[in-house]
Amino acid sequence: MPDHEGNGHSIIAKYLRQDRLPHIWCPACGIGPALNCFLRAIDKSGLDPDKISVISGIGCSGRVAGYVKLDSFHTTHGRAIPFATGLKLANPELKAVVFSGDGDLAAIGGNHLIHAARRNVDMTVICINNFNYGMTGGQVGPTAPYDVRTSTTPYGNFESPFNLPLLLYASGATYIARWTVLHLHQLENTMTEALLKPGFSFVEVISPCPAVYGRMNKEPEGLDSLKSYEKRSIIKNGADPKDVGITQNGPIIVGKFIDVDRPTLHTNLAVVAERAKKQVKNS
Amino acid sequence: MKLWRTPFDHNHSAEPLAYVFIDRERCKGCGFCAEYCPCDVLKMGSELSSKGYQLAVVKDGDKCLACGFCELICPEFAVKLTINNKVHSEIKS
Ligand SMILES: Cc1ncc(C[n+]2csc(CCOP(=O)(O)OP(=O)(O)O)c2C)c(N)n1
Ligand code: SF4
Ligand SMILES: [Mg+2]
């Protein structure tokens, strides 16, 4: 057999804590492929791994922090973003990456999400959107489409979901993209771009949760969900975020939606800090 | 391209572009690799793993185009693709 040089698995061996395998995720869960892309994106970005910090909240998606061979922190539920903000303020040299779930980021952590985007904190947020709280038994979450079945909405969800790209756009995020775990090459490239983008970047990953969400919604196998994504996905780079909301059986618009430049919290803070220093000196 | 005759040395000189290896201890039988391999290299076998999962198997390794999608989509990090550098450098030259 030829050598492994340059192959995907040498990248995985470099960044994945293989001593922790098998991981806790259910068979056919989408978090694994998303993590795989993330590890490759780190390598592709050329960033110094010693300067990357991965921060997760609580949930199945939140377990990612424990599987990377990088500095990482597993915070309390919903608090990955404020932790990352603090980290970044204390040590601006670090690249802060938040990897967590829809419930963690958009429900209990929803305020942190919008305010970090508003401030344009220099960080990348990767959100595994499986439309429910997978870890705790599949309760309805803030991204669950209208009328889907979950363990707390067994007769259909009567709430309306967040359209995450629109929420993040309105809040001021400078990079917003969405892919499903079937668009893996695109996801890898997008994650690389997001890692290198100054300011607040947000990558939504539509991901199967066969064990609880799928089972309640006629997608008991992970493959059922992938086939549904295959049928429903439409690639529309530059799509208007207001047009990308997800419904129970409607199209899933994927692509890079937003890529703009705006001064980050750090640049603005540096300007004001300089001004403050001068004024204090003159007084 | 369709060859109008098979080269005489075809059978012993043709090497695949890559070797696909499936870790039988890690595979949990989700079927993602078999379903989405664009060249039908992989399929779901009938054998069960030590944990009782239906294993994916390499059906036709010669057809592999080394795209690496199986490796990316495997939720268990169980598929390893080893690019055949020899064939690749031959193609390049
Ligand atoms: C303060 C607090 N409230 C509630 C919980 C219970 N809890 C654990 S994970 C979770 C939801 C996670 O959902 P999501 O972020 O979507 O992750 P998933 O498991 O779907 O990947 C909840 C409510 C908790 N751990 N801490
Ligand atoms: S409960 Fe759902 S999200 Fe959690 S590991 Fe299982 S399939 Fe994945
Ligand atoms: Mg979730």
CSV table of N, CA and C in Angstrom, one decimal, chain B residues 24-90:
chain,number,residue,atom,x,y,z
B,24,ARG,N,-13.7,-2.0,10.6
B,24,ARG,CA,-14.9,-2.9,10.9
B,24,ARG,C,-15.3,-2.7,12.4
B,25,GLU,N,-14.4,-2.1,13.2
B,25,GLU,CA,-14.8,-1.9,14.6
B,25,GLU,C,-15.5,-0.5,14.7
B,26,ARG,N,-15.3,0.4,13.8
B,26,ARG,CA,-15.9,1.7,13.9
B,26,ARG,C,-17.2,1.8,13.1
B,27,CYS,N,-17.3,1.0,12.0
B,27,CYS,CA,-18.5,1.1,11.1
B,27,CYS,C,-19.8,0.8,11.9
B,28,LYS,N,-20.8,1.7,11.8
B,28,LYS,CA,-22.1,1.4,12.4
B,28,LYS,C,-23.2,1.2,11.4
B,29,GLY,N,-22.9,0.9,10.2
B,29,GLY,CA,-23.9,0.5,9.2
B,29,GLY,C,-24.9,1.6,8.8
B,30,CYS,N,-24.5,2.9,8.8
B,30,CYS,CA,-25.5,3.9,8.5
B,30,CYS,C,-25.8,3.9,7.0
B,31,GLY,N,-24.8,3.4,6.2
B,31,GLY,CA,-25.1,3.3,4.7
B,31,GLY,C,-24.8,4.5,3.9
B,32,PHE,N,-24.3,5.6,4.6
B,32,PHE,CA,-24.0,6.8,3.9
B,32,PHE,C,-23.0,6.6,2.7
B,33,CYS,N,-21.9,5.9,3.0
B,33,CYS,CA,-20.9,5.8,2.0
B,33,CYS,C,-21.4,5.0,0.8
B,34,ALA,N,-22.1,3.9,1.1
B,34,ALA,CA,-22.6,3.1,0.0
B,34,ALA,C,-23.6,3.8,-0.9
B,35,GLU,N,-24.4,4.6,-0.2
B,35,GLU,CA,-25.4,5.4,-1.0
B,35,GLU,C,-24.8,6.5,-1.8
B,36,TYR,N,-23.8,7.2,-1.3
B,36,TYR,CA,-23.4,8.4,-2.0
B,36,TYR,C,-22.0,8.2,-2.7
B,37,CYS,N,-21.4,7.0,-2.7
B,37,CYS,CA,-20.2,6.9,-3.5
B,37,CYS,C,-20.7,7.0,-5.0
B,38,PRO,N,-20.1,8.0,-5.7
B,38,PRO,CA,-20.5,8.2,-7.1
B,38,PRO,C,-20.2,7.1,-8.1
B,39,CYS,N,-19.3,6.2,-7.6
B,39,CYS,CA,-18.8,5.1,-8.6
B,39,CYS,C,-19.3,3.7,-8.1
B,40,ASP,N,-20.1,3.6,-7.1
B,40,ASP,CA,-20.6,2.3,-6.7
B,40,ASP,C,-19.5,1.4,-6.2
B,41,VAL,N,-18.5,2.0,-5.6
B,41,VAL,CA,-17.3,1.2,-5.1
B,41,VAL,C,-17.8,0.5,-3.8
B,42,LEU,N,-18.6,1.1,-3.0
B,42,LEU,CA,-19.0,0.5,-1.7
B,42,LEU,C,-20.4,0.0,-1.7
B,43,LYS,N,-20.7,-1.0,-0.9
B,43,LYS,CA,-22.1,-1.4,-0.8
B,43,LYS,C,-22.3,-1.9,0.7
B,44,MET,N,-23.5,-2.1,1.1
B,44,MET,CA,-23.8,-2.6,2.4
B,44,MET,C,-23.7,-4.1,2.2
B,45,GLY,N,-22.9,-4.8,3.1
B,45,GLY,CA,-22.8,-6.2,3.1
B,45,GLY,C,-23.8,-6.9,3.9
B,46,SER,N,-23.6,-8.2,4.0
B,46,SER,CA,-24.6,-8.9,4.9
B,46,SER,C,-24.0,-9.3,6.2
B,47,GLU,N,-22.7,-9.0,6.4
B,47,GLU,CA,-22.0,-9.4,7.6
B,47,GLU,C,-22.3,-8.4,8.7
B,48,LEU,N,-22.3,-8.9,9.9
B,48,LEU,CA,-22.5,-8.0,11.1
B,48,LEU,C,-21.2,-7.8,11.8
B,49,SER,N,-21.0,-6.6,12.3
B,49,SER,CA,-19.8,-6.3,13.1
B,49,SER,C,-19.9,-6.9,14.5
B,50,SER,N,-18.8,-6.8,15.2
B,50,SER,CA,-18.8,-7.4,16.6
B,50,SER,C,-19.9,-6.7,17.5
B,51,LYS,N,-20.2,-5.5,17.1
B,51,LYS,CA,-21.3,-4.8,17.9
B,51,LYS,C,-22.7,-5.0,17.3
B,52,GLY,N,-22.7,-5.8,16.2
B,52,GLY,CA,-24.1,-6.1,15.6
B,52,GLY,C,-24.5,-5.2,14.5
B,53,TYR,N,-23.6,-4.3,14.1
B,53,TYR,CA,-24.0,-3.4,13.0
B,53,TYR,C,-23.7,-4.0,11.6
B,54,GLN,N,-24.6,-3.8,10.6
B,54,GLN,CA,-24.4,-4.3,9.3
B,54,GLN,C,-23.3,-3.5,8.6
B,55,LEU,N,-22.2,-4.2,8.2
B,55,LEU,CA,-21.0,-3.5,7.8
B,55,LEU,C,-21.1,-3.1,6.3
B,56,ALA,N,-20.5,-2.0,6.0
B,56,ALA,CA,-20.3,-1.5,4.6
B,56,ALA,C,-19.0,-2.3,4.1
B,57,VAL,N,-19.0,-2.7,2.8
B,57,VAL,CA,-17.9,-3.4,2.3
B,57,VAL,C,-17.5,-2.7,0.9
B,58,VAL,N,-16.2,-3.0,0.6
B,58,VAL,CA,-15.7,-2.5,-0.7
B,58,VAL,C,-16.1,-3.5,-1.7
B,59,LYS,N,-17.0,-3.1,-2.7
B,59,LYS,CA,-17.5,-4.0,-3.7
B,59,LYS,C,-16.6,-4.1,-4.9
B,60,ASP,N,-16.2,-2.9,-5.3
B,60,ASP,CA,-15.4,-2.8,-6.6
B,60,ASP,C,-14.4,-1.7,-6.5
B,61,GLY,N,-13.3,-2.0,-5.8
B,61,GLY,CA,-12.2,-1.1,-5.5
B,61,GLY,C,-11.6,-0.5,-6.8
B,62,ASP,N,-11.6,-1.2,-7.9
B,62,ASP,CA,-11.0,-0.7,-9.1
B,62,ASP,C,-11.7,0.5,-9.7
B,63,LYS,N,-12.9,0.7,-9.3
B,63,LYS,CA,-13.7,1.8,-9.9
B,63,LYS,C,-13.5,3.1,-9.1
B,64,CYS,N,-12.7,3.1,-8.0
B,64,CYS,CA,-12.6,4.3,-7.2
B,64,CYS,C,-11.9,5.4,-7.9
B,65,LEU,N,-12.5,6.6,-7.9
B,65,LEU,CA,-11.9,7.8,-8.5
B,65,LEU,C,-11.2,8.6,-7.5
B,66,ALA,N,-11.1,8.2,-6.3
B,66,ALA,CA,-10.3,8.9,-5.2
B,66,ALA,C,-11.0,10.3,-4.9
B,67,CYS,N,-12.3,10.4,-5.0
B,67,CYS,CA,-12.9,11.7,-4.7
B,67,CYS,C,-12.9,12.0,-3.2
B,68,GLY,N,-12.9,10.9,-2.4
B,68,GLY,CA,-12.8,11.1,-0.9
B,68,GLY,C,-14.2,11.4,-0.3
B,69,PHE,N,-15.3,11.3,-1.0
B,69,PHE,CA,-16.5,11.6,-0.4
B,69,PHE,C,-16.9,10.6,0.8
B,70,CYS,N,-16.6,9.3,0.6
B,70,CYS,CA,-16.9,8.3,1.6
B,70,CYS,C,-16.2,8.7,2.9
B,71,GLU,N,-15.0,9.1,2.8
B,71,GLU,CA,-14.2,9.4,4.0
B,71,GLU,C,-14.8,10.6,4.7
B,72,LEU,N,-15.3,11.6,3.9
B,72,LEU,CA,-15.9,12.8,4.5
B,72,LEU,C,-17.2,12.5,5.2
B,73,ILE,N,-18.0,11.7,4.5
B,73,ILE,CA,-19.4,11.5,5.0
B,73,ILE,C,-19.5,10.5,6.1
B,74,CYS,N,-18.5,9.7,6.3
B,74,CYS,CA,-18.6,8.7,7.4
B,74,CYS,C,-18.7,9.3,8.8
B,75,PRO,N,-19.9,9.1,9.5
B,75,PRO,CA,-20.0,9.8,10.8
B,75,PRO,C,-19.1,9.2,11.8
B,76,GLU,N,-18.5,8.0,11.5
B,76,GLU,CA,-17.7,7.3,12.6
B,76,GLU,C,-16.2,7.5,12.3
B,77,PHE,N,-15.8,8.2,11.3
B,77,PHE,CA,-14.4,8.3,10.9
B,77,PHE,C,-13.8,6.9,10.6
B,78,ALA,N,-14.7,6.0,10.0
B,78,ALA,CA,-14.3,4.6,9.8
B,78,ALA,C,-13.8,4.4,8.4
B,79,VAL,N,-13.9,5.3,7.5
B,79,VAL,CA,-13.5,5.0,6.1
B,79,VAL,C,-12.2,5.8,5.9
B,80,LYS,N,-11.2,5.0,5.4
B,80,LYS,CA,-9.9,5.6,5.2
B,80,LYS,C,-9.6,5.4,3.7
B,81,LEU,N,-9.2,6.5,3.0
B,81,LEU,CA,-8.9,6.4,1.6
B,81,LEU,C,-7.4,6.7,1.5
B,82,THR,N,-6.7,5.8,0.8
B,82,THR,CA,-5.3,6.0,0.6
B,82,THR,C,-5.0,6.2,-0.9
B,83,ILE,N,-4.6,7.4,-1.2
B,83,ILE,CA,-4.4,7.7,-2.6
B,83,ILE,C,-3.2,7.0,-3.1
B,84,ASN,N,-3.4,6.4,-4.3
B,84,ASN,CA,-2.3,5.6,-4.9
B,84,ASN,C,-1.3,6.6,-5.6
B,85,ASN,N,-0.3,7.1,-4.9
B,85,ASN,CA,0.5,8.1,-5.4
B,85,ASN,C,1.2,7.7,-6.7
B,86,LYS,N,1.5,6.4,-6.9
B,86,LYS,CA,2.2,5.9,-8.1
B,86,LYS,C,1.3,6.2,-9.3
B,87,VAL,N,0.0,5.8,-9.2
B,87,VAL,CA,-0.9,6.0,-10.4
B,87,VAL,C,-1.1,7.5,-10.6
B,88,HIS,N,-1.2,8.2,-9.5
B,88,HIS,CA,-1.4,9.7,-9.7
B,88,HIS,C,-0.2,10.4,-10.4
B,89,SER,N,1.0,10.0,-10.0
B,89,SER,CA,2.1,10.6,-10.7
B,89,SER,C,2.2,10.1,-12.1
B,90,GLU,N,1.8,8.9,-12.4
B,90,GLU,CA,1.8,8.4,-13.8
B,90,GLU,C,0.8,9.2,-14.6
